mmCIF file of C-alpha atoms in Angstrom:
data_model
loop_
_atom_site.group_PDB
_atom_site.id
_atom_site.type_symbol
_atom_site.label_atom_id
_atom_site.label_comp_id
_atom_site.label_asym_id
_atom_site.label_seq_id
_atom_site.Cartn_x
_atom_site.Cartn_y
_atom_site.Cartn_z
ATOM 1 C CA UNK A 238 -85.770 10.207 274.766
ATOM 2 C CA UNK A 239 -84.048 8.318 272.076
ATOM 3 C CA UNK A 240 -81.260 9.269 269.673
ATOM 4 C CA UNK A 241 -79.145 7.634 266.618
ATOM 5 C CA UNK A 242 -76.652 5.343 267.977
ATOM 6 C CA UNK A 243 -78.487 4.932 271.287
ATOM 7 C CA UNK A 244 -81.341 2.466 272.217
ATOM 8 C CA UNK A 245 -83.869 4.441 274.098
ATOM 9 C CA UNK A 246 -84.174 4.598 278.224
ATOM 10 C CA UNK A 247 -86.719 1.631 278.353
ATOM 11 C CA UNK A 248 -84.127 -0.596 276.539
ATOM 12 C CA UNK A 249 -81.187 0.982 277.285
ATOM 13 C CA UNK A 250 -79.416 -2.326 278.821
ATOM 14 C CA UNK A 251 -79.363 -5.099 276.663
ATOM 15 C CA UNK A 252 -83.040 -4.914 275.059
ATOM 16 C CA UNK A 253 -85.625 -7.860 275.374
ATOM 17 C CA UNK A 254 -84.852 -9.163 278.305
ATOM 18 C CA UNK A 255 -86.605 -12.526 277.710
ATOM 19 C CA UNK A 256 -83.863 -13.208 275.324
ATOM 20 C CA UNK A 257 -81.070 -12.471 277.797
ATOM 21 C CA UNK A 258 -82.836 -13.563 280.818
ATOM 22 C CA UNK A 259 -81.123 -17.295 280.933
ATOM 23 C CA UNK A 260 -77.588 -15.069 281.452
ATOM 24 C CA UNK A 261 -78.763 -13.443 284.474
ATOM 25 C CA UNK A 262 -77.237 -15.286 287.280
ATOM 26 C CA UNK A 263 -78.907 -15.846 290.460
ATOM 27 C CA UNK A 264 -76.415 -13.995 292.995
ATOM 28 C CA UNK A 265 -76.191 -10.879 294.758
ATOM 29 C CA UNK A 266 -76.269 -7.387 292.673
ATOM 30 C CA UNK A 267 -72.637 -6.868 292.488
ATOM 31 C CA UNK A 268 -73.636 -2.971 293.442
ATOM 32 C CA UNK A 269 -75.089 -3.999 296.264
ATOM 33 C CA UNK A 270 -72.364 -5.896 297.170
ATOM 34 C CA UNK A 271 -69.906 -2.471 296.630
ATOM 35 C CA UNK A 272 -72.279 -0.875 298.945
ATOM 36 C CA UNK A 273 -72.038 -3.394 301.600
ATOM 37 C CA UNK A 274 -68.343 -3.436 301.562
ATOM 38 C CA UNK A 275 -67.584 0.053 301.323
ATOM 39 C CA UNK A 276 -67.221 2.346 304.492
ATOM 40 C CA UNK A 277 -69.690 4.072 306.304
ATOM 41 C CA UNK A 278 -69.654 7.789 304.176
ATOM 42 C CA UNK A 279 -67.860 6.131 301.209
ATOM 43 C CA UNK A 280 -69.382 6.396 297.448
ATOM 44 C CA UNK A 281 -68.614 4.453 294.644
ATOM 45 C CA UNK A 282 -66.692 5.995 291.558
ATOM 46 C CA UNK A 283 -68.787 5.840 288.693
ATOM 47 C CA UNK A 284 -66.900 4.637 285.351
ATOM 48 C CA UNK A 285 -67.869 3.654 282.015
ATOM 49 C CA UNK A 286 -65.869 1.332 279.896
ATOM 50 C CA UNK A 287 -66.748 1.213 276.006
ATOM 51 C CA UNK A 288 -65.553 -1.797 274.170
ATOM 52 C CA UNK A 289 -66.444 -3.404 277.206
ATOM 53 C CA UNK A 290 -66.995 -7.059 275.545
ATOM 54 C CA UNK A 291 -63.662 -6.808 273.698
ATOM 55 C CA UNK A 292 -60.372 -8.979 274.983
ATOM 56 C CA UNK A 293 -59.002 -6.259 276.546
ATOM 57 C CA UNK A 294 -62.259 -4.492 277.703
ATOM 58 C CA UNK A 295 -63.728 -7.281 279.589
ATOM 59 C CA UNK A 296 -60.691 -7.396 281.742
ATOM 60 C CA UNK A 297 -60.953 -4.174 282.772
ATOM 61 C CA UNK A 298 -64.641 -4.164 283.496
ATOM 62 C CA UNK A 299 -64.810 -7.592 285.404
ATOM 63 C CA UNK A 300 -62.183 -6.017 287.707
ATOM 64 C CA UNK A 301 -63.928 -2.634 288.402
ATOM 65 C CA UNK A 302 -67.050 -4.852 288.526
ATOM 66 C CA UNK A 303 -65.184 -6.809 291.354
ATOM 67 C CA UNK A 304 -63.439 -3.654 292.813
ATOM 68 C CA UNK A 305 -65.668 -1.874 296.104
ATOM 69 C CA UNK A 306 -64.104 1.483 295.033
ATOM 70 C CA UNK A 307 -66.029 1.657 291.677
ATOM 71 C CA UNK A 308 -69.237 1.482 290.204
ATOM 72 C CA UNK A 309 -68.694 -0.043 286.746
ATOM 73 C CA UNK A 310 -71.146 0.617 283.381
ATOM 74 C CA UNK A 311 -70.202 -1.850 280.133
ATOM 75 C CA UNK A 312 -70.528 0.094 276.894
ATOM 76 C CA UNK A 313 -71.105 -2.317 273.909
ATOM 77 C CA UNK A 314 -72.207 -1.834 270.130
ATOM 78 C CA UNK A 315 -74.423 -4.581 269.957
ATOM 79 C CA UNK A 316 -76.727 -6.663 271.556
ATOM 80 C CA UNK A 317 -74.384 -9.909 270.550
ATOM 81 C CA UNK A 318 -71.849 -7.820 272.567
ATOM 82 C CA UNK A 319 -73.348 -7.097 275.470
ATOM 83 C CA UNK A 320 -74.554 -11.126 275.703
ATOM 84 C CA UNK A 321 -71.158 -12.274 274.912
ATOM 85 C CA UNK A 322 -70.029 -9.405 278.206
ATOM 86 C CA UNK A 323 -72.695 -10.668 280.396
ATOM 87 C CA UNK A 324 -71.828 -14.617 279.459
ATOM 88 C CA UNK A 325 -68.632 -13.706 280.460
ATOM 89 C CA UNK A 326 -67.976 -12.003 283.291
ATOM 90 C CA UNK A 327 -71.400 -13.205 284.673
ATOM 91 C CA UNK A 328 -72.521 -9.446 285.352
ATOM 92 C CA UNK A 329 -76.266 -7.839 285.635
ATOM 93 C CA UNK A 330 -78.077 -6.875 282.529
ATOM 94 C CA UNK A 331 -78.530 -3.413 284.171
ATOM 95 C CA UNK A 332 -74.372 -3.126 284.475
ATOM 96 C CA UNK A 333 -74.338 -3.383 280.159
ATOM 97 C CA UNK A 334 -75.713 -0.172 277.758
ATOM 98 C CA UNK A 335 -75.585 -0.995 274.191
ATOM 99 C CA UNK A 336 -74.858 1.995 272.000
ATOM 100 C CA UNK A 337 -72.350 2.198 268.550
ATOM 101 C CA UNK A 338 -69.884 4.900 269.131
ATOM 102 C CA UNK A 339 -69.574 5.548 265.354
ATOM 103 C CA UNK A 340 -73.219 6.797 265.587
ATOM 104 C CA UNK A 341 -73.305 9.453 268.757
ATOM 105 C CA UNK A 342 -74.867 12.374 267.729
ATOM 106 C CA UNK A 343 -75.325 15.272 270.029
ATOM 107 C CA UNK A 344 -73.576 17.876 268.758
ATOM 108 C CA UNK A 345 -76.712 20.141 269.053
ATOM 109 C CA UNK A 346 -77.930 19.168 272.633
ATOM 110 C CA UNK A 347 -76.823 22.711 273.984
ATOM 111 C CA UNK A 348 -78.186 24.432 271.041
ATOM 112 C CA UNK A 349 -80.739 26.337 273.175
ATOM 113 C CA UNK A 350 -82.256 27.873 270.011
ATOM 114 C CA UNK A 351 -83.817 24.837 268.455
ATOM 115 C CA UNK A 352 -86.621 23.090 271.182
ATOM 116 C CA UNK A 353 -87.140 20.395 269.050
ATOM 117 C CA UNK A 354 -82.995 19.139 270.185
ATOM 118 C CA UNK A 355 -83.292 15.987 272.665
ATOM 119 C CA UNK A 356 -81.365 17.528 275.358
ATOM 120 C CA UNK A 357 -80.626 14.525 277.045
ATOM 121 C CA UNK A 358 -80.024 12.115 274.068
ATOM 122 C CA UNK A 359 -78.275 8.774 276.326
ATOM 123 C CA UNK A 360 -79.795 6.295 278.482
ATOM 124 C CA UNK A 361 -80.041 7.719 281.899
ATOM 125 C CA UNK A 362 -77.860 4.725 283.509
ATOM 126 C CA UNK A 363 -74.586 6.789 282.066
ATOM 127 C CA UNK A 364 -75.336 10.028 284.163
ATOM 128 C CA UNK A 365 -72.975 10.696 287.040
ATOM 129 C CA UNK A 366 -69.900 8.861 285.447
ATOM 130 C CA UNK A 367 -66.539 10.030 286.762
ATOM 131 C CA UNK A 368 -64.279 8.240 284.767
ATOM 132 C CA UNK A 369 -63.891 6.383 281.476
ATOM 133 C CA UNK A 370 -62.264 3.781 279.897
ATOM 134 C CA UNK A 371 -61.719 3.547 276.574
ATOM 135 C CA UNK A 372 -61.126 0.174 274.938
ATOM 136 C CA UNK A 373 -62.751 0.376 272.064
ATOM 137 C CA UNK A 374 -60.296 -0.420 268.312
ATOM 138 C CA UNK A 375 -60.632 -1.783 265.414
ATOM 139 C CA UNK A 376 -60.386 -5.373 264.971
ATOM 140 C CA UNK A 377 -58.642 -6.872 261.684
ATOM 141 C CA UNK A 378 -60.196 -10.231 259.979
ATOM 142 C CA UNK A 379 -58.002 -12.857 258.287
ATOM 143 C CA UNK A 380 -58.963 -13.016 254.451
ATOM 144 C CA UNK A 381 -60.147 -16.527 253.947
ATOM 145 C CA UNK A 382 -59.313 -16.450 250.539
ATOM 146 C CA UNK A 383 -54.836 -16.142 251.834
ATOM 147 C CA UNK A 384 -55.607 -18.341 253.935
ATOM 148 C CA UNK A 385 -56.958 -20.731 250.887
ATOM 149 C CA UNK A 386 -53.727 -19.696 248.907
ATOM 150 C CA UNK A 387 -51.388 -20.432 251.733
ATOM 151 C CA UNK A 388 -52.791 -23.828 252.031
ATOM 152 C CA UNK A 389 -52.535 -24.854 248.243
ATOM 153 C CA UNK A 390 -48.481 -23.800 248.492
ATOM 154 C CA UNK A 391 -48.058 -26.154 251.549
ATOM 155 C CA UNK A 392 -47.038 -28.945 249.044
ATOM 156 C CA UNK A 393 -44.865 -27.418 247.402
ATOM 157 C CA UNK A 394 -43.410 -25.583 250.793
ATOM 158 C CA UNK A 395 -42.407 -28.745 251.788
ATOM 159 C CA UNK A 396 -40.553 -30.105 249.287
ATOM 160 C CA UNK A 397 -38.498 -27.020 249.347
ATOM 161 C CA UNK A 398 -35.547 -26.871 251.848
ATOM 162 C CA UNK A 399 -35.532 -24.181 254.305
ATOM 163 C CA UNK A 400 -39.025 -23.283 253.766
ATOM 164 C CA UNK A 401 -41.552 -23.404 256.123
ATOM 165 C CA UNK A 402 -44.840 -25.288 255.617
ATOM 166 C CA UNK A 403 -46.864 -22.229 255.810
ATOM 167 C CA UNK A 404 -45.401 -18.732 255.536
ATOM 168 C CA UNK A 405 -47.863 -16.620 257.516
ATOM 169 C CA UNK A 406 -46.709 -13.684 255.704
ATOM 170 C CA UNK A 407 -48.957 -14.490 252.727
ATOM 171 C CA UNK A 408 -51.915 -14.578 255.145
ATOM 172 C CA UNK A 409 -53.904 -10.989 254.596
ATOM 173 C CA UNK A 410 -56.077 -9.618 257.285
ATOM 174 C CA UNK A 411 -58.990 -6.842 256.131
ATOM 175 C CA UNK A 412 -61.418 -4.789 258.253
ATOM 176 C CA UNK A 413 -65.076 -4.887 258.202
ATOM 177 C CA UNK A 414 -66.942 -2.500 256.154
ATOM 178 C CA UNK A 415 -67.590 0.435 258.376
ATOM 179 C CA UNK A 416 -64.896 -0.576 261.046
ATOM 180 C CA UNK A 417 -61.994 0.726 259.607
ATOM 181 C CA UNK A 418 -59.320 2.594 261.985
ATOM 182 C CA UNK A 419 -60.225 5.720 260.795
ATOM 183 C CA UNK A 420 -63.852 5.094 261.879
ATOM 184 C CA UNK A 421 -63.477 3.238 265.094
ATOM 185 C CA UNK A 422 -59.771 4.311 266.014
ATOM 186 C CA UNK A 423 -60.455 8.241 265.267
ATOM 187 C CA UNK A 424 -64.024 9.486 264.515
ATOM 188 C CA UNK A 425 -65.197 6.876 267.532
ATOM 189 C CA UNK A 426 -63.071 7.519 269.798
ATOM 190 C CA UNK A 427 -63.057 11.608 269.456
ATOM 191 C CA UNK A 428 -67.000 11.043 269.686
ATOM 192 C CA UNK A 429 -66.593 9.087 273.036
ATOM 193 C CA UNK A 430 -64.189 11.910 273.747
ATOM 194 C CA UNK A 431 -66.704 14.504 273.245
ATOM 195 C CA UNK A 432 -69.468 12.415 275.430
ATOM 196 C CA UNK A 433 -67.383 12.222 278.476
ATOM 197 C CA UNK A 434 -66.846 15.896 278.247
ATOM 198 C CA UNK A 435 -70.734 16.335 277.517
ATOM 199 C CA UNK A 436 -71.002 13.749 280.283
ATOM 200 C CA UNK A 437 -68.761 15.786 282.917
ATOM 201 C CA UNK A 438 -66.291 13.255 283.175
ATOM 202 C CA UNK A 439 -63.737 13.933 284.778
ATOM 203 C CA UNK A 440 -60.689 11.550 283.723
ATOM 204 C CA UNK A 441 -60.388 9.501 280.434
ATOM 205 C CA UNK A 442 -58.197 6.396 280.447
ATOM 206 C CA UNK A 443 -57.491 5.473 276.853
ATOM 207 C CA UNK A 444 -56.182 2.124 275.386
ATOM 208 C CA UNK A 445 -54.156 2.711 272.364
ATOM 209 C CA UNK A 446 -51.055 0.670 271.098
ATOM 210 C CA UNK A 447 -47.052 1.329 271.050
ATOM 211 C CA UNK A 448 -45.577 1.983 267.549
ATOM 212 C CA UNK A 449 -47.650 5.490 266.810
ATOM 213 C CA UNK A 450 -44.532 7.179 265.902
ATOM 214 C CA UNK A 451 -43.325 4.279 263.196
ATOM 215 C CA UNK A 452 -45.457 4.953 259.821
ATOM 216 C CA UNK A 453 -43.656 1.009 258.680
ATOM 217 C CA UNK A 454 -44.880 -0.941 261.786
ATOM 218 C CA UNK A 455 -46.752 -3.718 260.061
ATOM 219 C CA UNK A 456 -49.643 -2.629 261.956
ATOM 220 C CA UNK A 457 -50.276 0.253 259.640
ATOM 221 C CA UNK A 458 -50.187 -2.614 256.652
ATOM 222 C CA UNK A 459 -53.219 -4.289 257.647
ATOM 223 C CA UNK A 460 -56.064 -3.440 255.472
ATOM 224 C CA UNK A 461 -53.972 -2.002 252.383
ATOM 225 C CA UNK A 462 -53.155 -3.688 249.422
ATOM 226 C CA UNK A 463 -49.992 -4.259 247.787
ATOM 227 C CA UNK A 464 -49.924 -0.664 246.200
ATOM 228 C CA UNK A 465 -50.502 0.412 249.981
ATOM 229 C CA UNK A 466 -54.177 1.832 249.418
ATOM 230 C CA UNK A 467 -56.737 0.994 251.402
ATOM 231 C CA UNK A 468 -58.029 1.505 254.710
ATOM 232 C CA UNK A 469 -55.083 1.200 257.086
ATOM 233 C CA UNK A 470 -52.598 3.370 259.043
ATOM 234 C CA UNK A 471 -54.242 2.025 262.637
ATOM 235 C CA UNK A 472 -51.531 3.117 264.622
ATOM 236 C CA UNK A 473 -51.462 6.927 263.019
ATOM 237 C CA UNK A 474 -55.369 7.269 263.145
ATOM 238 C CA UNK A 475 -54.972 5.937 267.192
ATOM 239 C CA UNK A 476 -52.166 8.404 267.438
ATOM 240 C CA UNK A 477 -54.437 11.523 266.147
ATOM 241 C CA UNK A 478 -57.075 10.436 269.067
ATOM 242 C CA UNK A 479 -54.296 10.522 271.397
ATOM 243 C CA UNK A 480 -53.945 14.278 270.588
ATOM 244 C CA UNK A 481 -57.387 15.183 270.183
ATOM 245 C CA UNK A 482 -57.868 13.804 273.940
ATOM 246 C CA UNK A 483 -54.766 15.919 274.854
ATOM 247 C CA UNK A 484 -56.482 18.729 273.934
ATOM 248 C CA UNK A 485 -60.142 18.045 275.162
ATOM 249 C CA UNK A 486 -59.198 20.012 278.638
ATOM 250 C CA UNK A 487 -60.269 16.558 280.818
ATOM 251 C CA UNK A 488 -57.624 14.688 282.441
ATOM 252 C CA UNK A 489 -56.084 11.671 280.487
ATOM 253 C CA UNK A 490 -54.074 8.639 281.193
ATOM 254 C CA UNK A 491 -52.719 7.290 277.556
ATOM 255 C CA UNK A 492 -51.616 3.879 277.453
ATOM 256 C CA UNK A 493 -49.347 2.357 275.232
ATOM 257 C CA UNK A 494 -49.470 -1.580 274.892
ATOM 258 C CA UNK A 495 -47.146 -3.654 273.395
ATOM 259 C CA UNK A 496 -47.796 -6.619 271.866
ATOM 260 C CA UNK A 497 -50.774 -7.983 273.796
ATOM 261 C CA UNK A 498 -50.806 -11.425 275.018
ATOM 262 C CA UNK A 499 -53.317 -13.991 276.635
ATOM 263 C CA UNK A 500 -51.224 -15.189 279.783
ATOM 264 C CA UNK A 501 -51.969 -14.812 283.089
ATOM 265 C CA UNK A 502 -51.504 -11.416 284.640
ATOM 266 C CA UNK A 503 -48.977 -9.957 287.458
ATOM 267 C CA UNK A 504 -46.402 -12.824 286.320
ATOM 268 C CA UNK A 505 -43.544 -10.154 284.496
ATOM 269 C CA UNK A 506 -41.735 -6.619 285.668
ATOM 270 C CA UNK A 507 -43.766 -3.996 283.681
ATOM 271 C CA UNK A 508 -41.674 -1.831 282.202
ATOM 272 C CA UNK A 509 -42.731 1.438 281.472
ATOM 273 C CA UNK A 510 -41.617 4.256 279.273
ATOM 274 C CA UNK A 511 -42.281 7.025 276.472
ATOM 275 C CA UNK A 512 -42.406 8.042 273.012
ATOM 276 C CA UNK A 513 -41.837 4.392 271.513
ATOM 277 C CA UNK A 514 -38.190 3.775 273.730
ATOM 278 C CA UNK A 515 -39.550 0.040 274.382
ATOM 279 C CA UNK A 516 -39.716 -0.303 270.535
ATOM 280 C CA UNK A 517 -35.389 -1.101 270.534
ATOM 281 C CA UNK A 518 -36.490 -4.189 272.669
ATOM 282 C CA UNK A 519 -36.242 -8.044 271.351
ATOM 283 C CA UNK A 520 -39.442 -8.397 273.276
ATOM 284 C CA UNK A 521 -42.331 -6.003 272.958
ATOM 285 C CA UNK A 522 -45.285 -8.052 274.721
ATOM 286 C CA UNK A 523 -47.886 -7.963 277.635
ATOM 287 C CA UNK A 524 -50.410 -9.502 279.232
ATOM 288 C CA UNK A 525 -53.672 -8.317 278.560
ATOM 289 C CA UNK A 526 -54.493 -8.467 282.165
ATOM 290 C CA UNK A 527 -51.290 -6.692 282.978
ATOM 291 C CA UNK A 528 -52.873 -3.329 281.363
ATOM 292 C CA UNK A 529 -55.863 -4.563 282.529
ATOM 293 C CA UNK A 530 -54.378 -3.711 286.077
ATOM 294 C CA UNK A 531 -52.628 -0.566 284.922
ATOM 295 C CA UNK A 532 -56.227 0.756 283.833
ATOM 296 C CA UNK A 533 -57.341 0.855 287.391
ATOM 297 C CA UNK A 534 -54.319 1.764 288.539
ATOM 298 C CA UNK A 535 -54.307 4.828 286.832
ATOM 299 C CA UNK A 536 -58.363 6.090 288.602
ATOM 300 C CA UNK A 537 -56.381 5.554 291.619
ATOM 301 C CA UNK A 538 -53.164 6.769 291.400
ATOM 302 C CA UNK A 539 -52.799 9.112 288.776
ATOM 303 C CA UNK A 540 -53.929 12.092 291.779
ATOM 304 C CA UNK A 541 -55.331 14.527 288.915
ATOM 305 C CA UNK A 542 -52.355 14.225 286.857
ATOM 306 C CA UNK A 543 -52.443 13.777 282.612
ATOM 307 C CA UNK A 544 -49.934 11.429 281.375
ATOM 308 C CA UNK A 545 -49.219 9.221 278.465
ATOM 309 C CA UNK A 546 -46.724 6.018 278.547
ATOM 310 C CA UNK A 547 -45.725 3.021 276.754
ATOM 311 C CA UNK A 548 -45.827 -0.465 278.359
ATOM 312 C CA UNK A 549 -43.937 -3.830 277.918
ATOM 313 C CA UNK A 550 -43.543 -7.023 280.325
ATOM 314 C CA UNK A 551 -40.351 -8.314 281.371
ATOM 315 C CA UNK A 552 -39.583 -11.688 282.668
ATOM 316 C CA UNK A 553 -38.043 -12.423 285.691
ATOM 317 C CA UNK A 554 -36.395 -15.580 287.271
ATOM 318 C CA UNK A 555 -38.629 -17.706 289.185
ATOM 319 C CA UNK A 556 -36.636 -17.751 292.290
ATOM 320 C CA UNK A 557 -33.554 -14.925 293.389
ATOM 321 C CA UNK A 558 -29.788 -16.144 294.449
ATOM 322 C CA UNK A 559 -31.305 -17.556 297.876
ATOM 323 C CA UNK A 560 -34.237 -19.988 296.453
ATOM 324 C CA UNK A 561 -37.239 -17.311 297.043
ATOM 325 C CA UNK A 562 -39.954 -16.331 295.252
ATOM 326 C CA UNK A 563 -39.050 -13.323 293.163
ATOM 327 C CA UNK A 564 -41.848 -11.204 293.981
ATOM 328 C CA UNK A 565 -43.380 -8.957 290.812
ATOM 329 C CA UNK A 566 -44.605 -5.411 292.061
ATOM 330 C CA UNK A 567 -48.050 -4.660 291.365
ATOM 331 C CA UNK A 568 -49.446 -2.076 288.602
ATOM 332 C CA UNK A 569 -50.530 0.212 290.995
ATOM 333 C CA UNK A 570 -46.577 0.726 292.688
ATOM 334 C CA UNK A 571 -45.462 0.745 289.034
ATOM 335 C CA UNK A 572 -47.277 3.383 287.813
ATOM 336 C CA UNK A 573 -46.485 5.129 290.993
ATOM 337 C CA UNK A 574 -42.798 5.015 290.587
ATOM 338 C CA UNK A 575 -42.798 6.204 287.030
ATOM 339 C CA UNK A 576 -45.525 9.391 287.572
ATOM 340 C CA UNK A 577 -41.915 10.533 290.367
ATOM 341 C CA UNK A 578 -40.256 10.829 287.113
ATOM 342 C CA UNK A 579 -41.855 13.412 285.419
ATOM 343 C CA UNK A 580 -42.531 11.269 282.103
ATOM 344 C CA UNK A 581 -44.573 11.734 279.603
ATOM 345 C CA UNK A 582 -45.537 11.389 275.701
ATOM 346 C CA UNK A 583 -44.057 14.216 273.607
ATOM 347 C CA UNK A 584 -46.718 14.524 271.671
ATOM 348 C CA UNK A 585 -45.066 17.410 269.143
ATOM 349 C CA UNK A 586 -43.201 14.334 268.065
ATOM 350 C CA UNK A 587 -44.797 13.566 264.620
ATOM 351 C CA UNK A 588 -44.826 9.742 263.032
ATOM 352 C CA UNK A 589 -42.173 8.959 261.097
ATOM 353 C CA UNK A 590 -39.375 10.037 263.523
ATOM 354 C CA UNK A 591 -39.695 6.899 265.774
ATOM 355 C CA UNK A 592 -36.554 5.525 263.814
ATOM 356 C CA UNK A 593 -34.149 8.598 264.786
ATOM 357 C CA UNK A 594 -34.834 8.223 268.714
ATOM 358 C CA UNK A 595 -32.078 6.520 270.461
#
């Protein structure tokens, strides 16, 4: 069976495989391996993780690829995608379904009235998923043509005193046609919403962004012009997910990112908190691999529970008073500590009001 926005079950990985074989490397199937090391009786958690080839998203599934505990499924929207996935993180083409979120349609596969409805309209290698991961958002590109302007002022720039060479203000980013934040942020991510329900999922862990609650954060700029029309507002369409996930019934874990970085994981304190709190801080970044490790952290230790928190890293000195190692507690105890307080987003909070929270 075969439906818009998914390939059908006989190419349901990555497609022609002659074109992909080269990227199959010669080692053990890394589910064979999780069978091996598990213990005798124990199963493998099933999980899906969409915008699996992303920055973020490839993090998360090279780790539950590694991981005994889970059985790990990389959801990309292309076949460049799910190459780029398998290049790097060296994974089997059967571990990688290609399918464009924007295009799910199954809205009618319960509609017992009309035989002509697929009723099983995804590849067969997502059945029995327990978990997903959401990673998927949309990605901003730089307009070439600021980039052309900013150059051409450089001479000028530098002749002038207390200005900078290049201000990176006048650099403008745009999204691709089709992958605006209302399309990938919202309408994709409600439809991967309404999958794992159709799926019987059981817990959705989404990756979303800090600010939702400022309508100014720069964020929201991107992709709107100097009248402010266009196709921005990232932050309020991820926001509007958020709730629509809140009220799907399934158990969520919502996380909140700062600023992500590219350093090396479990380095910083994570700090976590709600309803944009971390916002009043001079530093608002993380590692990508940092919320890398609090996405597994929360299939293991969330115990059933919804919740919804904003994360930031903090650094710490190399060495405490006595010359040791400071030692930075995992993900897994951090999240633990902060699900003992009872936090969570307030999600009757509407955007705008981030700036009268103390």
């Amino acid at each position: 069976p075969s439906a818009e926005g998914f390939t059908s079950p006989a190419n349901n990985v990555v497609g022609a495989r002659h074109n992909l074989g080269n990227l199959r490397q010669r080692r053990v199937s890394s589910s064979r391996c999780r069978l091996q090391m598990n213990l005798p009786g124990q199963v493998s958690k099933k999980v899906i993780v969409t915008g699996a080839a992303g920055r973020t998203g490839s993090l998360v599934f090279s780790l539950l690829d590694k991981d005994p505990r889970f059985d790990v499924v990389g959801l990309v929207r292309s076949e460049a995608s799910a190459k780029k996935l398998i290049a790097k993180t060296k994974c089997l083409l059967e571990e990688v379904v290609i399918s464009d979120v924007t295009q799910m349609q199954f809205d009618k596969v319960d509609d017992d009235d009309n035989d002509n409805d697929d009723k099983h309209p995804w590849p067969y290698a997502l059945d029995n998923t327990e978990a997903m991961v959401i990673c998927t958002s949309a990605v901003p590109q730089i307009s070439k043509r600021s980039v052309v302007k900013a150059m051409l002022k450089i001479p000028l720039n530098i002749l002038t005193p207390k200005k900078k060479a290049i201000n990176f203000r006048d650099l403008q980013f745009k999204y691709r046609p089709g992958q605006y934040p209302e399309m990938v942020d919202y309408v994709g991510q409600k439809k991967q919403i309404d999958f794992a329900k159709k799926l019987g999922v059981k817990h959705v862990v989404l990756v979303s962004s800090m600010g939702g609650l400022d309508t100014n954060n720069f964020l929201n700029q991107i992709g709107k012009d100097k009248e402010g029309k266009g196709h921005g507002d990232i932050l309020i369409w991820k926001r509007m997910a958020e709730k629509y996930l809140c009220e799907s019934g399934l158990q969520y874990t919502i996380i909140h990112p700062g600023g992500l970085v590219d350093t090396d994981p479990s380095k910083m304190e994570l700090v976590l908190d709600v309803d944009d709190a971390l916002m009043q801080r001079e530093k608002k970044s993380i590692s990508r691999g940092d919320v890398a490790n609090l996405c597994i952290a929360s299939l293991t230790e969330s115990g059933g529970r919804s919740v919804a928190f904003d994360c930031v890293g903090e650094e710490v000195a190399a060495v405490d008073g006595g010359g040791e190692p400071v030692a930075v507690k995992g993900a897994a105890d951090v999240l633990r500590d902060f699900l003992t307080t009872g936090k969570t987003a307030d999600y009757t909070l509407e955007p705008g009001t981030q700036s009268t929270m103390t």
